[in-house]
Amino acid sequence: MSNEAAVLLIDDDEMVRRAFRRALERGGLAVIEAEDGASGLQMAREQVPGAVMLDLRMPGMDGLDVLSDLLRDDPERPVVVVSGQGTMTDAVEALRRGAWDFVSKPVMEPSLLVRTVRRALEKAALLRQNREYSESLRRMNEQLSAALEEVRTDQQAARQLQFQLLPPDGLCMTGYTCSRRLFPSQLMSGDFLDYFPLGPDRLGLYVADVAGHGAASAFMTAILSTLVDKYRELFESRADETILDPDQLLTRLDADLVPLQLKRHVTMFYAVLERASGRLVYGNAGAFPFPLVADGNTVTELECVGRPLNLPCSGGFGRGETVLHPAGRLLIASDGVLELPPKQTHKARRESLARLLSNSWYIDSMLAELGLHDGTPLSDDVAFLFLKRESTNA
Amino acid sequence: MPNGHVTHAERNGIHVLRYFGKVDYMAAPAIQRFLDDLLEHERVSGLVFDLTSAEGLDSTNLGLLARVNDRVHDAAGAGSMIVSRSEDINDVLRSMGLDRIFEIVTDEPAPLHDCCAKESIDVDRPPSESELRHTMLEAHRALVDLSDAGREQFHDVVACLEKSQG
């Protein structure tokens, strides 16, 4: 409130009004006057002063009633009541009803009057500012909530789409069962996996992890899965056998990703399994921890280092082969598994995963042991691919 | 920065970045901008990433290291190295083959004459490269020693950015 804000004086005593006006005007405040409650109320409604000084004892309408009406009209406008000596009970009642302050007559010190009104005006300005801030905050909050809700709905739809790209869980492919679990740390995942038949004799499978989290990484998993699908189609149309050779597939993927300039690298473990023999040929583009293979209760880590896709690095991809015996299991987990609570060193976590796999035949029992379920708060996406060879399939 | 932070100091064209705590993808854009700025405007003969105080580096930051390394190597005569004693971090660096593009120093930086003794056996390395290696190790050790002695030369990377952007 500026200094020019008018102060309305409501007092039946003309001498008092004159004295007050002089003091307030010297203090830089504009003044308007009314000589009784009824005309004061009307003036307050018509001229909207910044503050009101109200005498409590006037003929006609009682000062306390005028006070109530003034505050009902505008609860944020300060009203300072003026009481004569010996009418302290009135002043107390006025404060109880919502008066901002009071001065008692006679006012010996004019500057006190100015200070009192000024203080009331400043307080009113602060309160009004405060309310305006709160309101604009509330409005912004509402807008933000609405925008957030929109983004969330959007992401939810994208998440559904991403999950639709995943292969069916528990897929049986003559003699082998593939299961998968994906736990995104946000709505969408930068981890992705797939498994599929390659002709009548082989299976292909991979787990990939795009650097980062959320929508951008998820988008790139979709590109990745599209590229792999393309190589599959080329194989099915007998045009190209890249998909049968893990090292060639990773090289091809890298060559196809780099020109897209997406600036996110991808770690990926890709393997081709020969159904009859259980021979597993694999390639690794920096995926870590290394996959685990169980033969009975014996677990081996498929240690193979290699450079990630879409990253300026020297060296080749990791490669190797092993055999999945009847009743054998293969577990591929993305690096998010290393970050799961309780905090452990990577080495300890890898060892405990190996122990877990040594006597587990079901993915869900392993996840239960890891304390992982939908809704577990995660710092990184976690993906699991679990492949089991039937014991009868020798 | 709620999780980790990165500080920077320079000595004779050798730039040292010290990583503290858990540096994740939230910090990566600021580090990237800082390094872009550095490579564009400063003389960079070598980059040392000191990860000895880092609890972890996520994939985004690992990728950032590899990409920056690539650019530093493009600049003639420049090199980059990682000082890291965390087995977890080193396992990840190795699994991605980053030990093939970075020199990863896992032991305490040795005094200069020891380096020389070691280097003189290493005939495969061209002398200029081993000299650079010495210079980098020495600059790193000197800056860290100063910092340990309370004569801080390191500045927060994010704060530097804010200052340079006025």
Coordinates of C-alpha atoms in Angstrom, one line a residue:
Chain A
M1 CA 0.0 0.0 0.0
S2 CA 1.4 3.4 -1.0
N3 CA 1.5 6.5 1.2
E4 CA -1.2 8.1 -0.9
A5 CA -3.8 5.6 0.3
A6 CA -6.6 7.6 1.9
V7 CA -7.4 7.1 5.6
L8 CA -11.1 7.4 6.4
L9 CA -11.7 9.1 9.8
I10 CA -15.1 8.3 11.4
D11 CA -15.6 10.5 14.4
D12 CA -18.5 12.7 15.6
D13 CA -16.1 15.2 17.2
E14 CA -15.1 17.8 14.6
M15 CA -12.1 19.0 16.7
V16 CA -10.8 15.5 16.9
R17 CA -11.2 14.9 13.2
R18 CA -9.3 18.2 12.5
A19 CA -6.5 17.3 14.8
F20 CA -6.2 13.8 13.3
R21 CA -6.3 15.1 9.8
R22 CA -3.5 17.5 10.5
A23 CA -1.3 14.8 12.0
L24 CA -2.0 12.3 9.3
E25 CA -1.5 14.7 6.4
R26 CA 1.8 15.8 7.9
G27 CA 2.7 12.2 7.9
G28 CA 2.1 12.1 4.2
L29 CA -1.3 10.3 4.3
A30 CA -4.5 11.5 2.5
V31 CA -7.6 11.8 4.6
I32 CA -11.3 11.6 4.1
E33 CA -13.9 12.2 6.9
A34 CA -17.3 11.0 8.0
E35 CA -19.2 12.3 11.1
D36 CA -21.2 9.2 12.0
G37 CA -21.2 5.5 11.6
A38 CA -23.8 5.2 8.8
S39 CA -22.2 7.8 6.5
G40 CA -18.7 6.4 7.3
L41 CA -19.8 2.9 6.2
Q42 CA -21.2 4.4 3.0
M43 CA -18.0 6.4 2.3
A44 CA -15.9 3.3 3.0
R45 CA -18.0 1.4 0.3
E46 CA -17.8 4.2 -2.2
Q47 CA -14.3 5.5 -1.9
V48 CA -12.5 2.4 -0.7
P49 CA -9.9 3.9 1.6
G50 CA -6.8 2.0 2.6
A51 CA -7.5 2.2 6.3
V52 CA -10.2 3.4 8.7
M53 CA -9.9 5.2 12.0
L54 CA -13.1 4.6 13.9
D55 CA -14.3 6.3 17.1
L56 CA -16.1 3.8 19.2
R57 CA -18.4 6.2 21.1
M58 CA -20.7 8.0 18.7
P59 CA -24.3 9.0 18.7
G60 CA -26.5 6.9 16.3
M61 CA -25.0 3.7 15.1
D62 CA -22.7 2.0 17.7
G63 CA -19.0 2.0 16.9
L64 CA -18.7 -1.7 17.5
D65 CA -21.5 -2.4 15.0
V66 CA -19.8 -0.1 12.4
L67 CA -16.6 -2.1 13.0
S68 CA -18.3 -5.4 12.3
D69 CA -19.9 -4.1 9.1
L70 CA -16.5 -2.6 7.9
L71 CA -14.8 -5.9 8.5
R72 CA -17.5 -7.9 6.8
D73 CA -17.2 -5.6 3.7
D74 CA -13.4 -6.0 3.6
P75 CA -11.7 -8.2 6.2
E76 CA -8.3 -7.2 4.8
R77 CA -8.7 -3.4 5.3
P78 CA -7.2 -2.3 8.6
V79 CA -9.5 -0.6 11.1
V80 CA -7.9 1.2 14.0
V81 CA -10.3 2.1 16.8
V82 CA -10.2 5.2 18.8
S83 CA -11.4 5.0 22.4
G84 CA -11.8 7.6 25.0
Q85 CA -10.1 7.3 28.4
G86 CA -11.8 4.9 30.7
T87 CA -13.4 2.9 27.9
M88 CA -10.7 0.2 27.7
T89 CA -13.3 -2.5 27.8
D90 CA -14.7 -1.2 24.5
A91 CA -11.2 -1.3 23.0
V92 CA -10.7 -4.8 24.1
E93 CA -14.0 -5.8 22.7
A94 CA -13.1 -4.1 19.4
L95 CA -9.8 -6.0 19.2
R96 CA -11.7 -9.2 19.9
R97 CA -14.0 -8.4 17.0
G98 CA -11.1 -7.9 14.6
A99 CA -9.9 -4.3 15.0
W100 CA -6.2 -4.1 14.0
D101 CA -5.1 -1.7 16.7
F102 CA -6.3 1.0 18.9
V103 CA -5.4 4.5 20.1
S104 CA -6.8 6.3 23.0
K105 CA -7.9 9.9 23.1
P106 CA -6.6 12.4 23.7
V107 CA -3.6 11.7 21.4
M108 CA -0.7 13.7 22.9
E109 CA 1.8 12.6 20.3
P110 CA 0.7 13.1 16.6
S111 CA 3.6 11.0 15.3
L112 CA 2.2 8.0 17.3
L113 CA -1.0 8.3 15.3
V114 CA 0.9 8.3 12.0
R115 CA 3.0 5.3 13.1
T116 CA -0.1 3.3 14.2
V117 CA -1.8 3.9 10.8
R118 CA 1.3 3.3 8.9
R119 CA 2.0 0.0 10.7
A120 CA -1.6 -1.1 10.0
L121 CA -1.3 -0.2 6.3
E122 CA 2.1 -2.0 6.0
K123 CA 0.7 -5.1 7.7
A124 CA -2.3 -5.1 5.4
A125 CA 0.0 -4.8 2.4
L126 CA 2.1 -7.7 3.6
L127 CA -1.0 -9.8 4.2
R128 CA -2.4 -9.0 0.8
Q129 CA 1.0 -9.8 -0.8
N130 CA 1.1 -13.0 1.1
R131 CA -2.4 -14.0 0.0
E132 CA -1.5 -13.1 -3.6
Y133 CA 1.7 -15.2 -3.4
S134 CA -0.2 -18.1 -1.9
E135 CA -2.8 -17.8 -4.6
S136 CA -0.3 -17.6 -7.5
L137 CA 1.5 -20.5 -5.9
R138 CA -1.7 -22.5 -5.6
R139 CA -2.5 -21.7 -9.3
M140 CA 1.0 -22.7 -10.4
N141 CA 0.7 -25.8 -8.3
E142 CA -2.6 -26.7 -10.0
Q143 CA -1.1 -26.1 -13.4
L144 CA 2.0 -28.1 -12.5
S145 CA -0.1 -31.0 -11.2
A146 CA -2.2 -30.9 -14.3
A147 CA 0.9 -30.9 -16.5
L148 CA 2.5 -33.6 -14.4
E149 CA -0.6 -35.7 -14.7
E150 CA -0.5 -35.3 -18.4
V151 CA 3.1 -36.4 -18.6
R152 CA 2.3 -39.3 -16.3
T153 CA -0.6 -40.4 -18.5
D154 CA 1.6 -40.1 -21.5
Q155 CA 4.4 -42.1 -19.9
Q156 CA 2.0 -44.7 -18.7
A157 CA 0.9 -45.2 -22.3
A158 CA 4.5 -45.3 -23.5
R159 CA 5.3 -47.8 -20.7
Q160 CA 2.4 -50.1 -21.9
L161 CA 3.8 -49.9 -25.4
Q162 CA 7.3 -50.8 -24.2
F163 CA 6.0 -53.7 -22.3
Q164 CA 4.1 -54.9 -25.4
L165 CA 7.4 -55.1 -27.1
L166 CA 8.6 -57.6 -24.6
P167 CA 8.3 -61.3 -25.4
P168 CA 5.7 -63.4 -23.7
D169 CA 6.8 -64.4 -20.2
G170 CA 7.2 -68.2 -19.7
L171 CA 7.5 -68.8 -23.4
C172 CA 8.1 -72.5 -24.1
M173 CA 10.3 -73.3 -27.1
T174 CA 10.6 -77.1 -27.5
G175 CA 12.6 -78.1 -24.5
Y176 CA 13.3 -74.6 -23.2
T177 CA 11.3 -72.2 -21.1
C178 CA 12.1 -68.5 -21.2
S179 CA 11.0 -66.1 -18.4
R180 CA 11.6 -62.4 -18.0
R181 CA 11.1 -59.7 -15.5
L182 CA 11.6 -56.0 -16.0
F183 CA 11.6 -53.5 -13.2
P184 CA 12.0 -49.9 -14.4
S185 CA 13.2 -47.4 -11.9
Q186 CA 10.9 -44.8 -13.6
L187 CA 7.8 -45.5 -15.6
M188 CA 9.8 -46.5 -18.6
S189 CA 12.9 -48.6 -18.8
G190 CA 16.3 -48.2 -20.3
D191 CA 16.7 -52.0 -19.9
F192 CA 15.2 -54.3 -22.5
L193 CA 15.3 -58.0 -23.4
D194 CA 14.0 -60.4 -25.9
Y195 CA 14.0 -64.1 -26.9
F196 CA 12.8 -65.7 -30.1
P197 CA 13.1 -68.8 -32.2
L198 CA 15.6 -68.7 -35.0
G199 CA 14.4 -71.3 -37.4
P200 CA 13.6 -74.8 -36.1
D201 CA 17.0 -75.4 -34.5
R202 CA 18.0 -72.3 -32.6
L203 CA 16.9 -69.6 -30.2
G204 CA 18.2 -66.1 -29.9
L205 CA 18.1 -64.0 -26.8
Y206 CA 19.5 -60.8 -25.4
V207 CA 19.4 -58.3 -22.5
A208 CA 20.3 -54.7 -23.3
D209 CA 20.8 -51.7 -21.1
V210 CA 20.7 -48.2 -22.6
A211 CA 22.7 -45.7 -20.6
G212 CA 20.5 -43.4 -18.5
H213 CA 16.9 -43.8 -17.5
G214 CA 13.4 -42.9 -18.5
A215 CA 11.8 -41.9 -21.8
A216 CA 14.9 -41.2 -23.9
S217 CA 16.5 -44.4 -23.0
A218 CA 13.3 -46.3 -23.4
F219 CA 13.0 -44.8 -26.9
M220 CA 16.3 -46.2 -27.8
T221 CA 15.4 -49.7 -26.6
A222 CA 12.6 -49.6 -29.1
I223 CA 15.1 -48.7 -31.9
L224 CA 17.3 -51.5 -30.7
S225 CA 14.5 -54.1 -30.7
T226 CA 13.4 -52.9 -34.1
L227 CA 16.9 -53.4 -35.5
V228 CA 17.2 -56.9 -34.1
D229 CA 13.7 -57.7 -35.5
K230 CA 15.0 -56.5 -38.9
Y231 CA 18.0 -58.9 -38.7
R232 CA 15.6 -61.7 -37.8
E233 CA 13.4 -61.0 -40.8
L234 CA 16.5 -61.0 -43.0
F235 CA 17.3 -64.4 -41.6
E236 CA 13.8 -65.7 -42.1
S237 CA 13.8 -64.5 -45.7
R238 CA 17.2 -66.3 -46.1
A239 CA 18.8 -63.1 -47.0
D240 CA 21.3 -62.8 -44.2
E241 CA 22.6 -64.8 -41.3
T242 CA 24.0 -62.0 -39.1
I243 CA 21.5 -62.9 -36.3
L244 CA 23.1 -66.4 -35.9
D245 CA 26.5 -64.9 -35.1
P246 CA 26.6 -62.9 -31.8
D247 CA 29.8 -61.1 -32.8
Q248 CA 28.5 -60.1 -36.2
L249 CA 25.2 -59.1 -34.7
L250 CA 26.8 -56.7 -32.2
T251 CA 29.1 -55.3 -34.9
R252 CA 26.1 -54.7 -37.2
L253 CA 24.0 -53.1 -34.4
D254 CA 26.9 -50.8 -33.6
A255 CA 27.3 -49.8 -37.2
D256 CA 23.5 -49.1 -37.4
L257 CA 23.4 -47.2 -34.1
V258 CA 26.4 -44.9 -34.5
P259 CA 25.0 -42.9 -37.5
L260 CA 21.9 -42.1 -35.5
Q261 CA 24.1 -39.9 -33.2
L262 CA 22.0 -40.7 -30.1
K263 CA 24.9 -40.2 -27.7
R264 CA 23.8 -43.0 -25.4
H265 CA 25.8 -46.2 -25.3
V266 CA 24.2 -49.6 -24.9
T267 CA 25.5 -52.6 -23.1
M268 CA 24.2 -55.9 -24.5
F269 CA 24.6 -59.6 -24.0
Y270 CA 23.4 -61.6 -27.0
A271 CA 23.4 -65.4 -27.3
V272 CA 22.3 -68.0 -29.8
L273 CA 21.3 -71.4 -28.4
E274 CA 21.3 -74.6 -30.4
R275 CA 18.3 -76.5 -29.2
A276 CA 19.4 -80.1 -29.6
S277 CA 22.9 -79.8 -28.2
G278 CA 22.3 -76.9 -25.7
R279 CA 25.4 -75.2 -27.2
L280 CA 25.2 -71.5 -26.3
V281 CA 27.3 -69.1 -28.3
Y282 CA 27.4 -65.6 -26.9
G283 CA 28.8 -62.1 -27.5
N284 CA 29.0 -59.4 -24.9
A285 CA 29.1 -55.6 -25.5
G286 CA 30.0 -54.5 -22.0
A287 CA 27.1 -56.1 -20.2
F288 CA 27.8 -56.6 -16.5
P289 CA 27.4 -58.5 -14.3
F290 CA 28.3 -61.5 -16.5
P291 CA 25.5 -64.0 -17.1
L292 CA 25.4 -67.1 -15.0
V293 CA 24.9 -70.7 -16.1
A294 CA 23.9 -73.5 -13.7
D295 CA 24.5 -77.2 -14.4
G296 CA 22.8 -79.0 -11.5
N297 CA 24.1 -77.1 -8.5
T298 CA 27.2 -75.8 -10.2
V299 CA 27.2 -72.3 -11.4
T300 CA 29.6 -70.7 -13.8
E301 CA 30.0 -67.0 -14.6
L302 CA 30.3 -66.3 -18.3
E303 CA 33.1 -63.8 -17.9
C304 CA 33.6 -61.9 -21.2
V305 CA 34.5 -58.3 -21.4
G306 CA 33.9 -56.2 -24.4
R307 CA 33.2 -52.7 -25.5
P308 CA 29.6 -51.3 -25.4
L309 CA 27.7 -50.4 -28.5
N310 CA 27.6 -46.8 -29.7
L311 CA 30.6 -45.6 -27.7
P312 CA 34.0 -44.5 -29.0
C313 CA 36.1 -47.4 -27.6
S314 CA 38.8 -49.6 -29.0
G315 CA 38.8 -53.3 -28.9
G316 CA 36.2 -55.8 -29.8
F317 CA 33.2 -57.4 -28.1
G318 CA 33.4 -60.2 -25.6
R319 CA 32.7 -63.7 -26.9
G320 CA 32.5 -67.3 -25.8
E321 CA 30.5 -70.4 -25.8
T322 CA 29.2 -73.0 -23.3
V323 CA 26.7 -75.8 -23.1
L324 CA 23.4 -75.7 -21.3
H325 CA 22.9 -79.2 -20.1
P326 CA 19.4 -80.8 -19.4
A327 CA 17.9 -79.0 -16.3
G328 CA 20.5 -76.3 -16.8
R329 CA 19.6 -72.7 -16.3
L330 CA 20.9 -69.4 -17.7
L331 CA 20.4 -66.2 -15.7
I332 CA 21.1 -62.8 -17.3
A333 CA 20.6 -59.8 -15.0
S334 CA 21.2 -56.2 -15.9
D335 CA 23.6 -54.1 -13.8
G336 CA 20.7 -52.7 -11.8
V337 CA 20.8 -55.9 -9.8
L338 CA 24.2 -54.7 -8.4
E339 CA 22.5 -51.6 -6.9
L340 CA 19.7 -53.5 -5.0
P341 CA 19.6 -53.0 -1.3
P342 CA 21.2 -54.1 1.0
K343 CA 24.4 -52.4 -0.2
Q344 CA 27.0 -54.9 -1.2
T345 CA 30.2 -54.9 -3.2
H346 CA 29.7 -56.0 -6.8
K347 CA 31.8 -59.0 -6.1
A348 CA 29.6 -60.0 -3.1
R349 CA 26.4 -59.5 -5.0
R350 CA 27.7 -61.5 -8.0
E351 CA 28.6 -64.3 -5.6
S352 CA 25.3 -64.2 -3.9
L353 CA 23.5 -64.3 -7.3
A354 CA 25.5 -67.4 -8.2
R355 CA 24.6 -69.0 -4.9
L356 CA 21.0 -68.2 -5.4
L357 CA 20.9 -69.7 -8.9
S358 CA 22.7 -72.8 -7.7
N359 CA 19.5 -74.0 -6.0
S360 CA 16.8 -72.1 -7.8
W361 CA 14.7 -73.4 -10.7
Y362 CA 12.2 -70.5 -10.8
I363 CA 12.7 -66.8 -11.5
D364 CA 10.2 -65.7 -8.9
S365 CA 11.8 -67.6 -6.1
M366 CA 15.0 -65.8 -6.9
L367 CA 13.3 -62.4 -7.0
A368 CA 11.7 -63.1 -3.7
E369 CA 15.1 -63.9 -2.2
L370 CA 16.4 -60.6 -3.6
G371 CA 13.4 -58.8 -2.1
L372 CA 12.4 -57.5 -5.5
H373 CA 8.7 -57.0 -6.4
D374 CA 6.6 -54.5 -8.3
G375 CA 6.9 -51.2 -6.5
T376 CA 10.3 -51.8 -5.0
P377 CA 12.0 -48.3 -5.1
L378 CA 15.0 -48.6 -7.5
S379 CA 17.9 -46.4 -8.3
D380 CA 18.4 -48.2 -11.6
D381 CA 16.3 -50.3 -14.0
V382 CA 16.6 -54.1 -13.4
A383 CA 16.0 -56.7 -16.0
F384 CA 16.1 -60.5 -15.7
L385 CA 16.1 -63.1 -18.4
F386 CA 15.8 -66.7 -17.1
L387 CA 16.2 -69.6 -19.5
K388 CA 15.6 -73.2 -18.3
R389 CA 16.3 -76.4 -20.2
E390 CA 13.9 -79.2 -19.5
S391 CA 15.5 -82.2 -17.8
T392 CA 13.9 -84.6 -20.3
N393 CA 15.4 -82.9 -23.2
A394 CA 18.7 -84.7 -23.4
Chain B
M1 CA 23.6 -31.4 -5.9
P2 CA 22.0 -34.1 -3.6
N3 CA 24.2 -37.1 -4.4
G4 CA 27.7 -36.5 -5.6
H5 CA 29.7 -33.7 -6.9
V6 CA 32.8 -33.1 -9.1
T7 CA 35.6 -30.6 -8.5
H8 CA 38.3 -29.3 -10.9
A9 CA 41.8 -28.0 -10.7
E10 CA 44.6 -27.4 -13.2
R11 CA 48.3 -27.3 -13.2
N12 CA 50.5 -26.8 -16.3
G13 CA 47.7 -27.8 -18.7
I14 CA 46.9 -30.9 -16.8
H15 CA 43.3 -30.8 -15.6
V16 CA 42.2 -33.0 -12.7
L17 CA 38.6 -33.8 -12.0
R18 CA 37.8 -35.3 -8.6
Y19 CA 34.6 -37.2 -8.3
F20 CA 32.9 -37.4 -4.9
G21 CA 30.0 -39.6 -3.7
K22 CA 27.5 -41.1 -6.0
V23 CA 27.7 -39.2 -9.3
D24 CA 24.7 -40.0 -11.4
Y25 CA 22.9 -39.0 -14.6
M26 CA 21.5 -35.8 -12.9
A27 CA 25.1 -34.5 -12.6
A28 CA 26.1 -35.5 -16.1
P29 CA 24.9 -32.5 -18.1
A30 CA 26.8 -30.1 -15.9
I31 CA 30.0 -32.1 -16.1
Q32 CA 29.5 -32.4 -19.9
R33 CA 29.1 -28.6 -20.3
F34 CA 32.1 -28.0 -18.1
L35 CA 34.3 -30.3 -20.1
D36 CA 33.0 -29.0 -23.4
D37 CA 33.9 -25.5 -22.2
L38 CA 37.3 -26.7 -21.0
L39 CA 38.2 -28.5 -24.3
E40 CA 37.1 -25.5 -26.3
H41 CA 38.8 -22.7 -24.4
E42 CA 41.6 -24.0 -22.3
R43 CA 44.9 -25.6 -23.0
V44 CA 44.4 -29.3 -22.2
S45 CA 47.5 -31.5 -22.3
G46 CA 46.0 -34.1 -20.1
L47 CA 42.9 -35.0 -18.2
V48 CA 42.9 -37.0 -15.0
F49 CA 39.7 -38.4 -13.6
D50 CA 40.2 -39.0 -9.9
L51 CA 37.5 -41.5 -8.8
T52 CA 39.1 -42.4 -5.5
S53 CA 36.4 -40.6 -3.5
A54 CA 33.6 -41.6 -5.8
E55 CA 31.1 -44.2 -4.5
G56 CA 29.8 -44.9 -7.9
L57 CA 29.5 -43.7 -11.4
D58 CA 26.4 -44.6 -13.4
S59 CA 26.3 -45.6 -17.0
T60 CA 25.6 -42.1 -18.2
N61 CA 28.8 -40.8 -16.6
L62 CA 30.9 -43.8 -17.8
G63 CA 29.8 -43.0 -21.3
L64 CA 30.7 -39.4 -20.8
L65 CA 34.3 -40.4 -19.7
A66 CA 34.7 -42.5 -22.9
R67 CA 33.4 -39.8 -25.2
V68 CA 35.6 -37.1 -23.6
N69 CA 38.6 -39.4 -23.8
D70 CA 38.0 -39.7 -27.5
R71 CA 38.0 -36.0 -27.9
V72 CA 41.1 -35.5 -25.8
H73 CA 43.0 -38.0 -27.8
D74 CA 42.0 -36.2 -31.0
A75 CA 43.9 -33.2 -29.6
A76 CA 47.5 -33.7 -30.4
G77 CA 49.7 -35.0 -27.6
A78 CA 47.0 -35.0 -25.0
G79 CA 46.1 -38.0 -22.8
S80 CA 43.7 -39.0 -20.2
M81 CA 43.8 -41.3 -17.2
I82 CA 41.6 -42.6 -14.4
V83 CA 42.8 -42.9 -10.9
S84 CA 40.5 -45.3 -9.1
R85 CA 40.9 -47.8 -6.3
S86 CA 37.3 -49.0 -6.0
E87 CA 37.0 -52.6 -7.1
D88 CA 33.4 -52.0 -8.0
I89 CA 34.2 -49.1 -10.3
N90 CA 37.2 -50.8 -11.8
D91 CA 35.2 -54.0 -12.5
V92 CA 32.7 -52.0 -14.4
L93 CA 35.4 -50.0 -16.3
R94 CA 37.0 -53.3 -17.2
S95 CA 33.8 -55.0 -18.2
M96 CA 33.2 -52.3 -20.7
G97 CA 36.7 -52.4 -22.0
L98 CA 37.4 -48.9 -20.8
D99 CA 40.8 -50.1 -19.4
R100 CA 41.8 -50.4 -23.1
I101 CA 41.3 -46.7 -23.8
F102 CA 42.1 -45.2 -20.4
E103 CA 45.2 -45.7 -18.4
I104 CA 43.7 -46.8 -15.1
V105 CA 45.9 -46.1 -12.1
T106 CA 44.9 -48.2 -9.2
D107 CA 47.8 -47.7 -6.8
E108 CA 48.8 -44.6 -4.9
P109 CA 50.5 -42.2 -7.3
A110 CA 54.2 -43.2 -6.8
P111 CA 56.9 -40.6 -6.4
L112 CA 58.3 -39.4 -9.7
H113 CA 61.6 -41.3 -9.6
D114 CA 59.8 -44.6 -9.1
C115 CA 57.7 -43.8 -12.2
C116 CA 60.8 -43.2 -14.2
A117 CA 62.3 -46.4 -13.0
K118 CA 59.2 -48.3 -14.0
E119 CA 58.9 -46.5 -17.3
S120 CA 62.5 -47.1 -18.3
I121 CA 61.6 -50.9 -18.5
D122 CA 58.5 -50.2 -20.5
V123 CA 60.1 -50.0 -23.9
D124 CA 56.8 -50.3 -25.8
R125 CA 55.6 -46.9 -24.7
P126 CA 57.0 -44.0 -26.7
P127 CA 59.0 -41.6 -24.5
S128 CA 56.7 -38.6 -25.1
E129 CA 53.7 -40.6 -23.9
S130 CA 55.5 -41.8 -20.7
E131 CA 56.7 -38.2 -20.1
L132 CA 53.1 -37.1 -20.3
R133 CA 52.1 -39.9 -18.0
H134 CA 54.7 -38.6 -15.4
T135 CA 53.5 -35.0 -15.8
M136 CA 49.9 -36.1 -15.3
L137 CA 50.6 -38.2 -12.3
E138 CA 52.8 -35.5 -10.8
A139 CA 50.2 -32.7 -11.4
H140 CA 47.5 -34.9 -9.9
R141 CA 49.6 -35.7 -6.8
A142 CA 50.6 -32.1 -6.3
L143 CA 47.1 -30.8 -6.6
V144 CA 45.7 -33.4 -4.3
D145 CA 48.5 -32.8 -1.8
L146 CA 47.8 -29.1 -1.8
S147 CA 44.1 -29.9 -1.2
D148 CA 44.9 -32.2 1.6
A149 CA 47.1 -29.5 3.2
G150 CA 44.1 -27.2 3.1
R151 CA 45.4 -25.1 0.3
E152 CA 42.5 -25.8 -1.9
Q153 CA 43.0 -25.5 -5.7
F154 CA 39.8 -27.4 -6.6
H155 CA 36.6 -25.7 -7.5
D156 CA 33.2 -27.2 -7.8
V157 CA 32.4 -27.8 -11.5
V158 CA 28.8 -26.6 -11.2
A159 CA 29.8 -23.5 -9.3
C160 CA 32.4 -22.8 -12.0
L161 CA 29.8 -23.1 -14.7
E162 CA 27.5 -20.7 -12.9
K163 CA 30.3 -18.2 -12.6
S164 CA 31.3 -18.4 -16.2
Q165 CA 27.8 -17.9 -17.3
G166 CA 27.5 -14.8 -15.1

